[in-house]
Amino acid sequence: MSVREATPYVPKPVSTRFLRSELMLIFGRRRNWAGMAALAAIPIIIAVVMKLWPGGGGGPDFFNQIANNGLFVSLAALTAELPLFLPLAVAAIAGDSVAGEANTGTLRYLLAVPVDRTRLLAVKYLGVVIFAFAAVALVAATGMLIGLLLFGGGDVLLLSGSMVGFGEGVLRVLGVVLYLGVCLSALGAIGVFVSTLTEQPIGATIAIMVLTVLSFILDQIEQLDWLQPYLLTHHWMDYGEFLRDPVDLGALVPGLLVAAAYTGVFLAGAWARFAGKDVSS
Amino acid sequence: MSLFTSRPALRWLVPSAVAVAVIGGGAALGTVAASAEPELPDRSAAQLLVDLQNASLDGLSGTVRTTSDLGLPSLPAGAGAGGAGIGSLLSGSHQVRVWYAGEDKQRVALIGTVGESDIIRNGKDVWTWDSKTQTATHRELGDGEAAKPERQLPGSLTPQEAAEQALKAVDPTTVVEVGRNARVAGRSAYELVLKPKDTASLIGSVKVAVDATEHVPLRVLVYGKGADEPAFRAEFTQVDFSRPDDAQFTFTPPPGTTVTEEATPSAEERAQAEADAKEHAAQAKSESKVVGTGWTTVVVIKQPAKQPSAEKPEDGRGRGGQDPADIVSALPQVSGDWGSGRLLKGKLFSAVVADDGRIAFGAVAPEKLYEALRG
């Protein structure tokens, strides 16, 4: 007869308290509200302008479609914000993550509670990732709401010239949001690394933006075409794949691999720097 | 962990190791894929040529990547940002998706960043679609035409068509060899190497990778003379030999689309058009001449006397529309005892537009063109 051993006491898997407090910091600050309001303003501006002065064809990507279907306000706004606004928002949050605490002198108190530095870093990065997804979702959702309000919904025209129902259209926009969330999370990993290097959050934010813009510039130089597939921003526009018929998810793999590579290298770098860092402020 | 505590600097080994693993892993995968030579039963060049001709394809879908580095000077051509125009294929790198289910069911989609240009053939209907302008054209093929494969397709850039073109050139002027076996799009393939015997040609060699089981070309590489890197490559990055779903070939113009209906020529009209074309060809023949044979053929065309530019269509310089004269005048000027003109020199071919209206082109160095113009 076998004796069932008493199950040993399992401590609460992982306490979410630390993460919750981090999220309160990110989503509770008034300056971050202002930033998110700015992100949400773009789709509203786009929709109102397109309603008041309906233009002819042309214009940036997806603009000519808005009048037919409000869903395209989401895509137009995402496309418009991808080069600057979204990376800037992520850079601000990621740059603030460690350097901000160091700057206000709260980092040493944070480390005074028995929290492993690795865990602190993990929570900080998780907060940045959640913000990145939330920022993209905010732009898409605002665009969808204002678009439906002003232009109505209906079947969605894909790039391949076929139509899908509105529900599937929303799912495809959700796919775009998830893909861009992953892309911006990779930028967030670079941001957390830079943030461990300095005590000046604004300096970290600027450095992250410099890297982003540099990546965009290198992506434009024809002679560097051998380098371009490895640039962080090169595959960001690949989200257009979700608007084809049929969707070939294989086309998204290079973008996801590049994002994973950057995330791995820079998170490891952030760990190496932060775990061995003298925290004096 | 204790080691990392006593010697914090050692922590940097971790990100370095990750970076090395990522870069090294990526590079190793690339090298292994490039150098892997699959074991295949021997096949002679002639057998492979026959295989290619006898290949019967039930269906195919896949992604083709084309890369051109023709060494052409940058011309003031209207390249739309992120555009997916068919004309943009001439330079840079492009992705094309193809679906094929027999002669009368084909679809080619040129993939832009957030755009797409499609050409869809389904039975007698031929549609083109452009997502940027949201325009479609429709043409119904006449009875006589329907039997012929649609030549309008930009198919000369798919490996199939490009290989057909290359193999047409196989005659006494060409050395045909079997190269190293290759792996393309995860499939084993034989490689045919075609080399011009005439060393005056700018083309060094053409390599065609032929699928070992399906006998269709998977990759075409065109090398300039003495070049290690191909000036043009078209290859499947992914291919599936199952017959694509019929739904892939149906196109219904979405509401709000401008559809241009192109008239279907009736039988008489077609006969008339053919007669016209023959007459035109005869006329052109008297005005053009062919110098040399095979790989070093030079064609000299005599343009009809220049029309006053008043005939230029009004929107000739509208969006995307480029005045050819502008492009020509951007080319470097050349002159010699044959006259003078403008030279377009690429890695695989060169062309001369002479001031007297003659145009000479061929896969040869400019000197050969001058010779032809002189003669």
PDB file of C-alpha atoms in Angstrom, chain A residues 58 61-62 64-65 68 79 118 157-163 193 197 225 237-241 243-248 251 260-261 264-265 268-273 275-276, chain B residues 1 4 8 11-15 18-19 22 63 81 95 97 99 107 110-118 120 129-134 238 248 251-257:
ATOM      1  CA  GLY A  58      -4.307  59.377 -52.883  1.00  0.00           C
ATOM      2  CA  ASP A  61      -1.894  54.491 -46.855  1.00  0.00           C
ATOM      3  CA  PHE A  62      -5.461  53.532 -46.006  1.00  0.00           C
ATOM      4  CA  ASN A  64      -8.630  56.722 -49.267  1.00  0.00           C
ATOM      5  CA  GLN A  65     -10.529  53.829 -47.701  1.00  0.00           C
ATOM      6  CA  ASN A  68     -16.022  53.534 -47.209  1.00  0.00           C
ATOM      7  CA  THR A  79       0.347  53.716 -39.916  1.00  0.00           C
ATOM      8  CA  THR A 118      16.451  40.145 -11.635  1.00  0.00           C
ATOM      9  CA  LEU A 157     -11.906  45.628 -48.481  1.00  0.00           C
ATOM     10  CA  LEU A 158      -8.562  43.813 -48.294  1.00  0.00           C
ATOM     11  CA  LEU A 159      -5.380  44.685 -50.167  1.00  0.00           C
ATOM     12  CA  SER A 160      -5.944  41.685 -52.421  1.00  0.00           C
ATOM     13  CA  GLY A 161      -9.200  43.166 -53.655  1.00  0.00           C
ATOM     14  CA  SER A 162     -11.542  40.759 -51.875  1.00  0.00           C
ATOM     15  CA  MET A 163     -14.081  41.603 -49.200  1.00  0.00           C
ATOM     16  CA  PHE A 193      18.728  48.352 -21.206  1.00  0.00           C
ATOM     17  CA  LEU A 197      22.896  52.775 -18.024  1.00  0.00           C
ATOM     18  CA  ASP A 225      20.274  46.447 -48.305  1.00  0.00           C
ATOM     19  CA  MET A 237       5.350  47.585 -41.857  1.00  0.00           C
ATOM     20  CA  ASP A 238       4.917  43.851 -42.474  1.00  0.00           C
ATOM     21  CA  TYR A 239       1.645  44.059 -40.558  1.00  0.00           C
ATOM     22  CA  GLY A 240       0.052  44.687 -43.962  1.00  0.00           C
ATOM     23  CA  GLU A 241       0.124  40.890 -44.266  1.00  0.00           C
ATOM     24  CA  LEU A 243      -4.864  42.575 -44.858  1.00  0.00           C
ATOM     25  CA  ARG A 244      -4.149  40.087 -47.619  1.00  0.00           C
ATOM     26  CA  ASP A 245      -6.173  37.175 -48.777  1.00  0.00           C
ATOM     27  CA  PRO A 246      -5.063  34.541 -47.871  1.00  0.00           C
ATOM     28  CA  VAL A 247      -2.956  35.647 -44.912  1.00  0.00           C
ATOM     29  CA  ASP A 248       0.473  34.020 -45.043  1.00  0.00           C
ATOM     30  CA  ALA A 251       5.613  36.413 -43.912  1.00  0.00           C
ATOM     31  CA  ALA A 260      12.958  38.148 -30.404  1.00  0.00           C
ATOM     32  CA  ALA A 261      16.677  38.544 -31.127  1.00  0.00           C
ATOM     33  CA  GLY A 264      16.958  38.547 -25.905  1.00  0.00           C
ATOM     34  CA  VAL A 265      20.225  40.435 -26.370  1.00  0.00           C
ATOM     35  CA  ALA A 268      20.413  40.043 -21.055  1.00  0.00           C
ATOM     36  CA  GLY A 269      22.421  43.256 -21.310  1.00  0.00           C
ATOM     37  CA  ALA A 270      20.048  45.043 -18.948  1.00  0.00           C
ATOM     38  CA  TRP A 271      20.370  42.162 -16.487  1.00  0.00           C
ATOM     39  CA  ALA A 272      24.179  42.192 -16.653  1.00  0.00           C
ATOM     40  CA  ARG A 273      24.277  45.905 -16.102  1.00  0.00           C
ATOM     41  CA  ALA A 275      22.357  43.192 -11.320  1.00  0.00           C
ATOM     42  CA  GLY A 276      25.939  44.319 -10.875  1.00  0.00           C
TER      43      GLY A 276
ATOM     44  CA  MET B   1      25.120  32.813  -9.306  1.00  0.00           C
ATOM     45  CA  PHE B   4      28.365  36.426 -10.768  1.00  0.00           C
ATOM     46  CA  PRO B   8      30.104  41.254 -11.514  1.00  0.00           C
ATOM     47  CA  ARG B  11      27.750  38.999 -15.995  1.00  0.00           C
ATOM     48  CA  TRP B  12      28.474  40.677 -19.313  1.00  0.00           C
ATOM     49  CA  LEU B  13      29.344  37.253 -20.654  1.00  0.00           C
ATOM     50  CA  VAL B  14      25.627  36.448 -20.697  1.00  0.00           C
ATOM     51  CA  PRO B  15      24.448  39.173 -23.107  1.00  0.00           C
ATOM     52  CA  VAL B  18      23.206  35.683 -26.388  1.00  0.00           C
ATOM     53  CA  ALA B  19      24.408  38.110 -29.068  1.00  0.00           C
ATOM     54  CA  VAL B  22      21.824  35.026 -32.262  1.00  0.00           C
ATOM     55  CA  THR B  63       6.281  33.114 -52.906  1.00  0.00           C
ATOM     56  CA  ALA B  81       6.881  55.064 -52.014  1.00  0.00           C
ATOM     57  CA  GLN B  95       8.154  39.693 -53.452  1.00  0.00           C
ATOM     58  CA  ARG B  97       3.082  35.507 -54.769  1.00  0.00           C
ATOM     59  CA  TRP B  99      -0.929  30.686 -57.645  1.00  0.00           C
ATOM     60  CA  ARG B 107      -2.851  34.603 -60.213  1.00  0.00           C
ATOM     61  CA  LEU B 110       3.149  41.751 -56.408  1.00  0.00           C
ATOM     62  CA  ILE B 111       3.466  42.472 -52.707  1.00  0.00           C
ATOM     63  CA  GLY B 112       4.148  46.044 -51.584  1.00  0.00           C
ATOM     64  CA  THR B 113       4.566  47.163 -47.990  1.00  0.00           C
ATOM     65  CA  VAL B 114       0.910  47.970 -47.554  1.00  0.00           C
ATOM     66  CA  GLY B 115      -0.198  47.503 -51.112  1.00  0.00           C
ATOM     67  CA  GLU B 116      -0.699  44.832 -53.697  1.00  0.00           C
ATOM     68  CA  SER B 117      -1.008  44.601 -57.471  1.00  0.00           C
ATOM     69  CA  ASP B 118      -2.718  41.515 -58.785  1.00  0.00           C
ATOM     70  CA  ILE B 120      -5.792  37.184 -62.091  1.00  0.00           C
ATOM     71  CA  TRP B 129      -6.216  44.987 -59.478  1.00  0.00           C
ATOM     72  CA  ASP B 130      -4.219  47.734 -57.849  1.00  0.00           C
ATOM     73  CA  SER B 131      -4.808  48.381 -54.162  1.00  0.00           C
ATOM     74  CA  LYS B 132      -3.137  51.813 -54.132  1.00  0.00           C
ATOM     75  CA  THR B 133      -5.422  53.379 -56.689  1.00  0.00           C
ATOM     76  CA  GLN B 134      -8.280  50.955 -56.072  1.00  0.00           C
ATOM     77  CA  GLN B 238       8.309  28.980 -50.314  1.00  0.00           C
ATOM     78  CA  GLN B 248      -8.146  32.035 -55.132  1.00  0.00           C
ATOM     79  CA  PHE B 251     -12.183  38.171 -58.441  1.00  0.00           C
ATOM     80  CA  THR B 252     -15.200  40.351 -57.877  1.00  0.00           C
ATOM     81  CA  PRO B 253     -14.446  44.023 -58.075  1.00  0.00           C
ATOM     82  CA  PRO B 254     -15.198  45.459 -54.655  1.00  0.00           C
ATOM     83  CA  PRO B 255     -17.794  48.225 -54.498  1.00  0.00           C
ATOM     84  CA  GLY B 256     -16.354  51.680 -54.985  1.00  0.00           C
ATOM     85  CA  THR B 257     -13.713  50.390 -57.375  1.00  0.00           C
TER      86      THR B 257
END
